[in-house]
Short mmCIF file of C-alpha atoms in Angstrom, two decimals:
data_model
loop_
_atom_site.label_atom_id
_atom_site.label_comp_id
_atom_site.label_asym_id
_atom_site.label_seq_id
_atom_site.Cartn_x
_atom_site.Cartn_y
_atom_site.Cartn_z
CA UNK V 1 9.22 -61.94 60.81
CA UNK V 2 5.93 -60.39 59.65
CA UNK V 3 6.89 -59.12 56.20
CA UNK V 4 3.71 -57.11 55.62
CA UNK V 5 3.81 -55.29 58.97
CA UNK V 6 7.49 -54.45 58.59
CA UNK V 7 6.81 -53.02 55.13
CA UNK V 8 4.02 -50.87 56.54
CA UNK V 9 6.43 -49.40 59.06
CA UNK V 10 9.47 -49.11 56.81
CA UNK V 11 7.36 -47.35 54.19
CA UNK V 12 6.13 -45.06 56.99
CA UNK V 13 2.48 -45.90 56.39
CA UNK V 14 2.25 -47.10 59.96
CA UNK V 15 3.92 -44.80 62.45
CA UNK V 16 4.16 -41.89 60.02
CA UNK V 17 6.80 -39.45 61.24
CA UNK V 18 7.64 -37.21 58.29
CA UNK V 19 6.90 -33.50 58.47
CA UNK V 20 7.78 -32.54 54.87
CA UNK V 21 6.58 -34.02 51.56
CA UNK V 22 10.08 -33.93 50.11
CA UNK V 23 11.37 -36.10 52.94
CA UNK V 24 8.73 -38.75 52.19
CA UNK V 25 9.69 -38.93 48.53
CA UNK V 26 13.43 -38.93 49.22
CA UNK V 27 12.99 -41.73 51.78
CA UNK V 28 11.10 -43.96 49.34
CA UNK V 29 13.33 -43.07 46.38
CA UNK V 30 10.31 -42.60 44.13
CA UNK V 31 6.52 -42.60 44.42
CA UNK V 32 4.54 -43.82 41.42
CA UNK V 33 2.44 -40.91 40.21
CA UNK V 34 0.53 -41.46 36.99
CA UNK V 35 -2.61 -41.06 39.12
CA UNK V 36 -1.77 -37.53 40.22
CA UNK V 37 -4.40 -37.08 42.94
CA UNK V 38 -3.74 -40.55 44.29
CA UNK V 39 -0.01 -39.82 44.43
CA UNK V 40 -0.65 -36.68 46.48
CA UNK V 41 -2.37 -38.90 49.06
CA UNK V 42 0.43 -41.49 48.84
CA UNK V 43 2.79 -38.79 50.10
CA UNK V 44 0.33 -37.25 52.57
CA UNK V 45 -0.59 -40.49 54.32
CA UNK V 46 3.09 -40.98 55.22
CA UNK V 47 3.25 -37.62 56.99
CA UNK V 48 2.41 -36.89 60.60
CA UNK V 49 -0.15 -34.32 59.48
CA UNK V 50 -0.80 -33.00 55.98
CA UNK V 51 -3.41 -31.60 53.64
CA UNK V 52 -3.41 -31.93 49.88
CA UNK V 53 -2.21 -28.35 49.41
CA UNK V 54 0.99 -29.16 51.31
CA UNK V 55 2.02 -31.70 48.66
CA UNK V 56 1.04 -29.37 45.81
CA UNK V 57 3.13 -26.63 47.42
CA UNK V 58 6.15 -28.95 47.55
CA UNK V 59 5.76 -29.46 43.81
CA UNK V 60 5.43 -25.72 43.25
CA UNK V 61 8.47 -25.09 45.46
CA UNK V 62 10.43 -27.60 43.39
CA UNK V 63 11.38 -29.91 46.24
CA UNK V 64 9.46 -32.68 44.46
CA UNK V 65 9.60 -33.34 40.72
CA UNK V 66 7.09 -35.31 38.65
CA UNK V 67 8.73 -37.06 35.72
CA UNK V 68 9.41 -40.47 34.14
CA UNK V 69 12.49 -41.77 36.01
CA UNK V 70 11.88 -45.54 35.94
CA UNK V 71 9.98 -48.22 33.99
CA UNK V 72 8.68 -45.54 31.62
CA UNK V 73 6.15 -44.56 34.29
CA UNK V 74 5.43 -41.23 35.99
CA UNK V 75 6.81 -40.87 39.52
CA UNK V 76 7.45 -38.21 42.11
CA UNK V 77 11.15 -37.97 42.97
CA UNK V 78 13.06 -35.56 45.16
CA UNK V 79 14.37 -32.68 43.07
CA UNK V 80 17.93 -33.42 44.14
CA UNK V 81 17.58 -37.00 42.85
CA UNK V 82 15.94 -36.37 39.49
CA UNK V 83 19.08 -36.11 37.36
CA UNK V 84 21.04 -39.11 38.62
CA UNK V 85 17.97 -41.34 38.61
CA UNK V 86 17.13 -40.43 35.03
CA UNK V 87 20.71 -41.01 33.90
CA UNK V 88 20.84 -44.39 35.63
CA UNK V 89 17.43 -45.80 34.78
CA UNK V 90 16.10 -44.36 31.52
CA UNK V 91 18.67 -45.43 28.88
CA UNK V 92 17.37 -49.01 28.96
CA UNK V 93 13.76 -47.80 28.64
CA UNK V 94 14.70 -45.52 25.73
CA UNK V 95 16.54 -48.32 23.95
CA UNK V 96 13.70 -50.78 24.42
CA UNK V 97 11.15 -48.32 23.02
CA UNK V 98 13.14 -46.87 20.11
CA UNK V 99 11.71 -49.22 17.48
CA UNK V 100 8.16 -48.76 18.75
CA UNK V 101 8.43 -44.96 18.54
CA UNK V 102 9.78 -45.23 15.01
CA UNK V 103 7.24 -47.80 13.84
CA UNK V 104 4.11 -46.34 15.44
CA UNK V 105 4.87 -42.61 15.44
CA UNK V 106 7.63 -42.08 12.87
CA UNK V 107 9.88 -40.70 15.60
CA UNK V 108 13.50 -41.23 14.61
CA UNK V 109 16.45 -39.50 16.26
CA UNK V 110 16.33 -36.62 13.77
CA UNK V 111 12.66 -35.92 14.56
CA UNK V 112 13.36 -36.11 18.28
CA UNK V 113 16.33 -33.76 17.96
CA UNK V 114 14.14 -31.27 16.10
CA UNK V 115 11.49 -31.60 18.81
CA UNK V 116 14.08 -31.09 21.55
CA UNK V 117 15.24 -27.85 19.94
CA UNK V 118 11.70 -26.49 19.60
CA UNK V 119 10.78 -27.44 23.16
CA UNK V 120 13.96 -25.91 24.59
CA UNK V 121 13.35 -22.63 22.77
CA UNK V 122 9.70 -22.50 23.87
CA UNK V 123 10.54 -23.07 27.54
CA UNK V 124 13.87 -21.33 28.02
CA UNK V 125 13.99 -18.50 30.52
CA UNK V 126 11.96 -20.27 33.20
CA UNK V 127 8.76 -20.57 31.21
CA UNK V 128 6.13 -23.22 31.93
CA UNK V 129 3.63 -24.33 29.32
CA UNK V 130 0.62 -26.64 29.43
CA UNK V 131 0.70 -29.74 27.28
CA UNK V 132 -1.65 -28.08 24.76
CA UNK V 133 0.61 -25.05 24.47
CA UNK V 134 3.62 -27.31 24.12
CA UNK V 135 1.94 -29.15 21.25
CA UNK V 136 1.17 -25.82 19.59
CA UNK V 137 4.85 -24.85 19.78
CA UNK V 138 5.84 -28.14 18.16
CA UNK V 139 3.21 -27.83 15.44
CA UNK V 140 4.30 -24.25 14.68
CA UNK V 141 7.85 -25.56 14.26
CA UNK V 142 6.69 -28.18 11.78
CA UNK V 143 6.54 -31.21 14.11
CA UNK V 144 3.25 -33.12 14.07
CA UNK V 145 1.68 -34.00 17.42
CA UNK V 146 -1.29 -35.84 15.91
CA UNK V 147 -2.84 -38.67 17.89
CA UNK V 148 -0.44 -39.90 20.57
CA UNK V 149 2.67 -38.58 18.79
CA UNK V 150 2.91 -35.42 20.89
CA UNK V 151 2.63 -37.34 24.15
CA UNK V 152 5.40 -39.72 23.09
CA UNK V 153 7.64 -36.82 22.11
CA UNK V 154 7.27 -35.33 25.58
CA UNK V 155 7.72 -38.75 27.17
CA UNK V 156 11.00 -39.29 25.34
CA UNK V 157 12.31 -35.78 26.10
CA UNK V 158 11.56 -36.33 29.78
CA UNK V 159 13.43 -39.65 29.65
CA UNK V 160 16.38 -37.76 28.17
CA UNK V 161 16.30 -35.27 31.04
CA UNK V 162 15.25 -32.32 28.91
CA UNK V 163 11.86 -31.60 30.51
CA UNK V 164 9.78 -32.45 33.57
CA UNK V 165 6.39 -31.43 34.89
CA UNK V 166 6.22 -28.10 36.70
CA UNK V 167 3.53 -26.87 39.07
CA UNK V 168 -0.11 -27.08 38.05
CA UNK V 169 -2.01 -24.10 36.70
CA UNK V 170 -5.53 -24.73 37.94
CA UNK V 171 -6.10 -28.34 36.97
CA UNK V 172 -3.63 -28.24 34.09
CA UNK V 173 -0.17 -29.78 34.36
CA UNK V 174 2.64 -27.61 33.08
CA UNK V 175 5.97 -28.55 31.53
CA UNK V 176 9.34 -26.98 32.29
CA UNK V 177 12.99 -27.50 31.41
CA UNK V 178 14.53 -29.84 33.98
CA UNK V 179 17.79 -27.86 34.15
CA UNK V 180 15.83 -24.70 35.01
CA UNK V 181 13.21 -26.32 37.26
CA UNK V 182 15.73 -28.36 39.25
CA UNK V 183 19.12 -26.67 38.71
CA UNK V 184 20.67 -28.27 41.81
CA UNK V 185 19.85 -31.86 40.87
CA UNK V 186 22.83 -34.08 41.65
CA UNK V 187 24.83 -36.24 39.29
CA UNK V 188 26.45 -39.51 40.34
CA UNK V 189 28.77 -42.06 38.84
CA UNK V 190 27.07 -45.28 37.80
CA UNK V 191 28.28 -47.41 40.73
CA UNK V 192 27.43 -44.70 43.25
CA UNK V 193 23.95 -44.38 41.76
CA UNK V 194 23.35 -48.15 41.79
CA UNK V 195 24.41 -48.34 45.43
CA UNK V 196 22.30 -45.35 46.44
CA UNK V 197 19.19 -46.69 44.73
CA UNK V 198 19.61 -50.12 46.31
CA UNK V 199 20.14 -48.64 49.76
CA UNK V 200 17.05 -46.42 49.44
CA UNK V 201 14.87 -49.25 48.22
CA UNK V 202 15.75 -51.93 50.75
CA UNK V 203 15.78 -49.47 53.65
CA UNK V 204 12.39 -47.97 52.82
CA UNK V 205 10.63 -50.93 51.17
CA UNK V 206 12.16 -53.89 52.99
CA UNK V 207 11.78 -56.69 53.70
CA UNK V 208 12.20 -57.18 49.95
CA UNK V 209 13.99 -59.56 47.62
CA UNK V 210 16.46 -58.93 44.84
CA UNK V 211 13.67 -59.81 42.39
CA UNK V 212 11.47 -57.13 43.97
CA UNK V 213 14.21 -54.53 43.57
CA UNK V 214 14.81 -55.55 39.97
CA UNK V 215 11.09 -55.17 39.19
CA UNK V 216 10.72 -51.83 40.96
CA UNK V 217 13.80 -50.20 39.45
CA UNK V 218 13.61 -51.66 35.96
CA UNK V 219 17.33 -52.47 36.15
CA UNK V 220 18.80 -55.60 34.65
CA UNK V 221 19.30 -58.43 37.12
CA UNK V 222 23.06 -57.91 36.84
CA UNK V 223 22.85 -54.20 37.69
CA UNK V 224 20.37 -54.78 40.52
CA UNK V 225 22.64 -57.47 41.94
CA UNK V 226 25.62 -55.13 41.70
CA UNK V 227 23.75 -52.42 43.58
CA UNK V 228 22.75 -54.82 46.35
CA UNK V 229 26.28 -56.23 46.65
CA UNK V 230 27.64 -52.73 47.28
CA UNK V 231 25.30 -52.03 50.20
CA UNK V 232 24.38 -55.41 51.69
CA UNK V 233 26.84 -54.99 54.56
CA UNK V 234 24.63 -52.16 55.86
CA UNK V 235 21.44 -54.24 55.58
CA UNK V 236 19.90 -57.08 57.55
CA UNK V 237 19.21 -60.39 55.82
CA UNK V 238 16.41 -62.84 56.59
CA UNK V 239 15.52 -66.12 54.91
CA UNK V 240 11.87 -67.23 54.84
CA UNK V 241 10.75 -70.38 53.02
CA UNK V 242 14.01 -70.40 51.12
CA UNK V 243 13.61 -66.79 49.96
CA UNK V 244 16.17 -64.15 50.95
CA UNK V 245 14.83 -60.80 52.13
CA UNK V 246 16.83 -57.63 52.76
CA UNK V 247 15.83 -54.76 55.04
CA UNK V 248 17.20 -52.01 57.26
CA UNK V 249 19.62 -53.22 59.92
CA UNK V 250 17.48 -51.78 62.72
CA UNK V 251 13.86 -52.45 61.73
CA UNK V 252 11.16 -50.48 63.56
CA UNK V 253 8.96 -51.93 66.28
CA UNK V 254 5.69 -53.20 64.83
CA UNK V 255 3.46 -53.67 67.88
CA UNK V 256 0.35 -52.07 66.38
CA UNK V 257 -3.13 -52.33 67.83
CA UNK V 258 -5.50 -54.49 65.83
CA UNK V 259 -7.25 -53.82 63.58
CA UNK V 260 -4.99 -51.11 62.13
CA UNK V 261 -6.46 -49.91 58.85
CA UNK V 262 -5.21 -47.76 55.98
CA UNK V 263 -6.90 -46.53 52.81
CA UNK V 264 -4.17 -46.57 50.18
CA UNK V 265 -4.41 -44.95 46.74
CA UNK V 266 -4.09 -46.81 43.47
CA UNK V 267 -0.46 -47.52 42.53
CA UNK V 268 0.74 -47.06 46.11
CA UNK V 269 4.29 -48.21 46.77
CA UNK V 270 2.95 -50.73 49.30
CA UNK V 271 1.27 -52.72 46.53
CA UNK V 272 3.11 -51.81 43.33
CA UNK V 273 6.77 -51.88 44.46
CA UNK V 274 7.16 -55.67 44.70
CA UNK V 275 7.24 -58.39 42.07
CA UNK V 276 5.78 -60.81 44.62
CA UNK V 277 2.83 -59.21 46.43
CA UNK V 278 1.66 -62.30 48.29
CA UNK V 279 2.92 -61.01 51.66
CA UNK V 280 0.12 -58.42 51.63
CA UNK V 281 -2.48 -60.17 49.49
CA UNK V 282 -3.96 -63.62 49.80
CA UNK V 283 -3.56 -65.08 46.28
CA UNK V 284 -7.21 -66.21 46.24
CA UNK V 285 -8.26 -62.55 46.08
CA UNK V 286 -5.87 -61.54 43.30
CA UNK V 287 -8.26 -62.33 40.45
CA UNK V 288 -11.40 -60.78 41.94
CA UNK V 289 -13.00 -58.19 39.60
CA UNK V 290 -12.74 -55.39 42.16
CA UNK V 291 -9.10 -56.08 42.97
CA UNK V 292 -7.49 -54.75 39.80
CA UNK V 293 -4.24 -56.63 40.42
CA UNK V 294 -3.59 -54.46 43.46
CA UNK V 295 -2.43 -51.62 41.28
CA UNK V 296 -5.35 -50.07 39.43
CA UNK V 297 -7.74 -49.61 42.37
CA UNK V 298 -7.25 -47.97 45.77
CA UNK V 299 -6.92 -50.65 48.44
CA UNK V 300 -8.13 -51.22 51.98
CA UNK V 301 -5.32 -52.59 54.14
CA UNK V 302 -6.11 -54.12 57.54
CA UNK V 303 -3.20 -55.28 59.71
CA UNK V 304 -0.97 -55.26 56.66
CA UNK V 305 -3.31 -57.33 54.47
CA UNK V 306 -5.24 -56.08 51.44
CA UNK V 307 -8.86 -56.91 52.31
CA UNK V 308 -10.70 -54.91 49.66
CA UNK V 309 -10.80 -51.84 47.47
CA UNK V 310 -12.51 -48.46 47.71
CA UNK V 311 -13.69 -45.61 45.54
CA UNK V 312 -14.11 -41.92 46.25
CA UNK V 313 -16.60 -39.38 44.98
CA UNK V 314 -16.15 -35.68 45.75
CA UNK V 315 -19.31 -33.58 45.97
CA UNK V 316 -18.50 -29.97 46.85
CA UNK V 317 -17.24 -30.23 50.45
CA UNK V 318 -18.34 -33.83 50.92
CA UNK V 319 -16.24 -36.93 50.31
CA UNK V 320 -18.17 -40.15 49.69
CA UNK V 321 -16.05 -43.26 50.24
CA UNK V 322 -17.47 -46.58 49.06
CA UNK V 323 -15.60 -49.63 50.44
CA UNK V 324 -15.71 -52.90 48.51
CA UNK V 325 -14.32 -55.60 50.82
CA UNK V 326 -13.45 -59.06 49.52
CA UNK V 327 -15.27 -60.69 52.44
CA UNK V 328 -17.59 -59.49 55.19
CA UNK V 329 -15.77 -57.33 57.74
CA UNK V 330 -16.36 -57.49 61.47
CA UNK V 331 -17.54 -54.53 63.51
CA UNK V 332 -14.04 -53.51 64.67
CA UNK V 333 -12.72 -53.57 61.09
CA UNK V 334 -15.66 -51.48 59.90
CA UNK V 335 -14.96 -48.88 62.60
CA UNK V 336 -11.27 -48.86 61.65
CA UNK V 337 -12.16 -48.18 58.02
CA UNK V 338 -14.30 -45.24 59.14
CA UNK V 339 -11.33 -43.85 61.08
CA UNK V 340 -9.04 -44.24 58.05
CA UNK V 341 -11.66 -42.53 55.88
CA UNK V 342 -11.82 -39.65 58.35
CA UNK V 343 -8.07 -39.13 58.01
CA UNK V 344 -8.39 -38.96 54.23
CA UNK V 345 -11.25 -36.51 54.62
CA UNK V 346 -9.03 -34.23 56.71
CA UNK V 347 -6.36 -34.43 53.99
CA UNK V 348 -8.93 -33.15 51.48
CA UNK V 349 -10.63 -30.79 53.94
CA UNK V 350 -13.94 -32.53 53.29
CA UNK V 351 -16.64 -34.15 55.38
CA UNK V 352 -16.72 -37.92 54.92
CA UNK V 353 -19.79 -39.99 54.10
CA UNK V 354 -19.63 -43.81 54.19
CA UNK V 355 -22.62 -45.49 52.50
#
């Protein structure tokens, strides 16, 4: 079993079949999205054909929501999933950060309740405000947003399911009330939510281990185990070198031509969604300066293996892509990178230049 190749296919990086951005996000469960532009590409590269505006439109149409559903980190989630995911995954994050918010920002429950009231009044009626305008509303109501205090207020209110990000206005993110922005978001009982999250993860990210799922979700080991137990009868199980992997019962065919190359954004689910990333990265490359732990930099993936990183520079209608491979690439791999760069250029509607 080739773990890396199966992950490429199950994540729909290879053999992309999705037509709609919302279907990509729902399939994966969540797409890490603190790098907003990178996250747009993370969705687009898993579609049969897409341009950046298609993903932005899905956010504007409210089929995708950007919020903090797991690990205290920004993700895209399907609008229908936002509520139950927040209710399942954020209480532990909130509890673990309560003392830090109090110690560093003087944010106790009374201050947060006051902030919640001010934010709700400022946004009610379908309004969307930029972060700056939101801070002004808090300051007017007597709540300081100095330094990082305002950001942490918004972070906590998003964890509590009060707010989420709305559509952008120009290059500015806006904030909306979650109940108004995603009024049809589902609620689930705890066991149902654990089972649903486990099924989504192992189906879309497998082959993966219980430890991978625990890392990705931020659940306790006990809760992650419970979720897996409830759905494991619908999954396939494989043991490699004493490690148990779970994946969809009917894995896709993985007979790709070689070299098959993908330019992935920073924080892509292919690299970030596993505690053990060795299936896709030779450990000897993990500490290279240009690697960034496989999370902070966009990666070049050839035949399922991370072989380098890349950077982009946009100049008007031109996209300059600068590859930084770990080792010298052969001619076929270099051509494959050019083809992958061309696909990204089409996504951005820009002509590609490779130095």
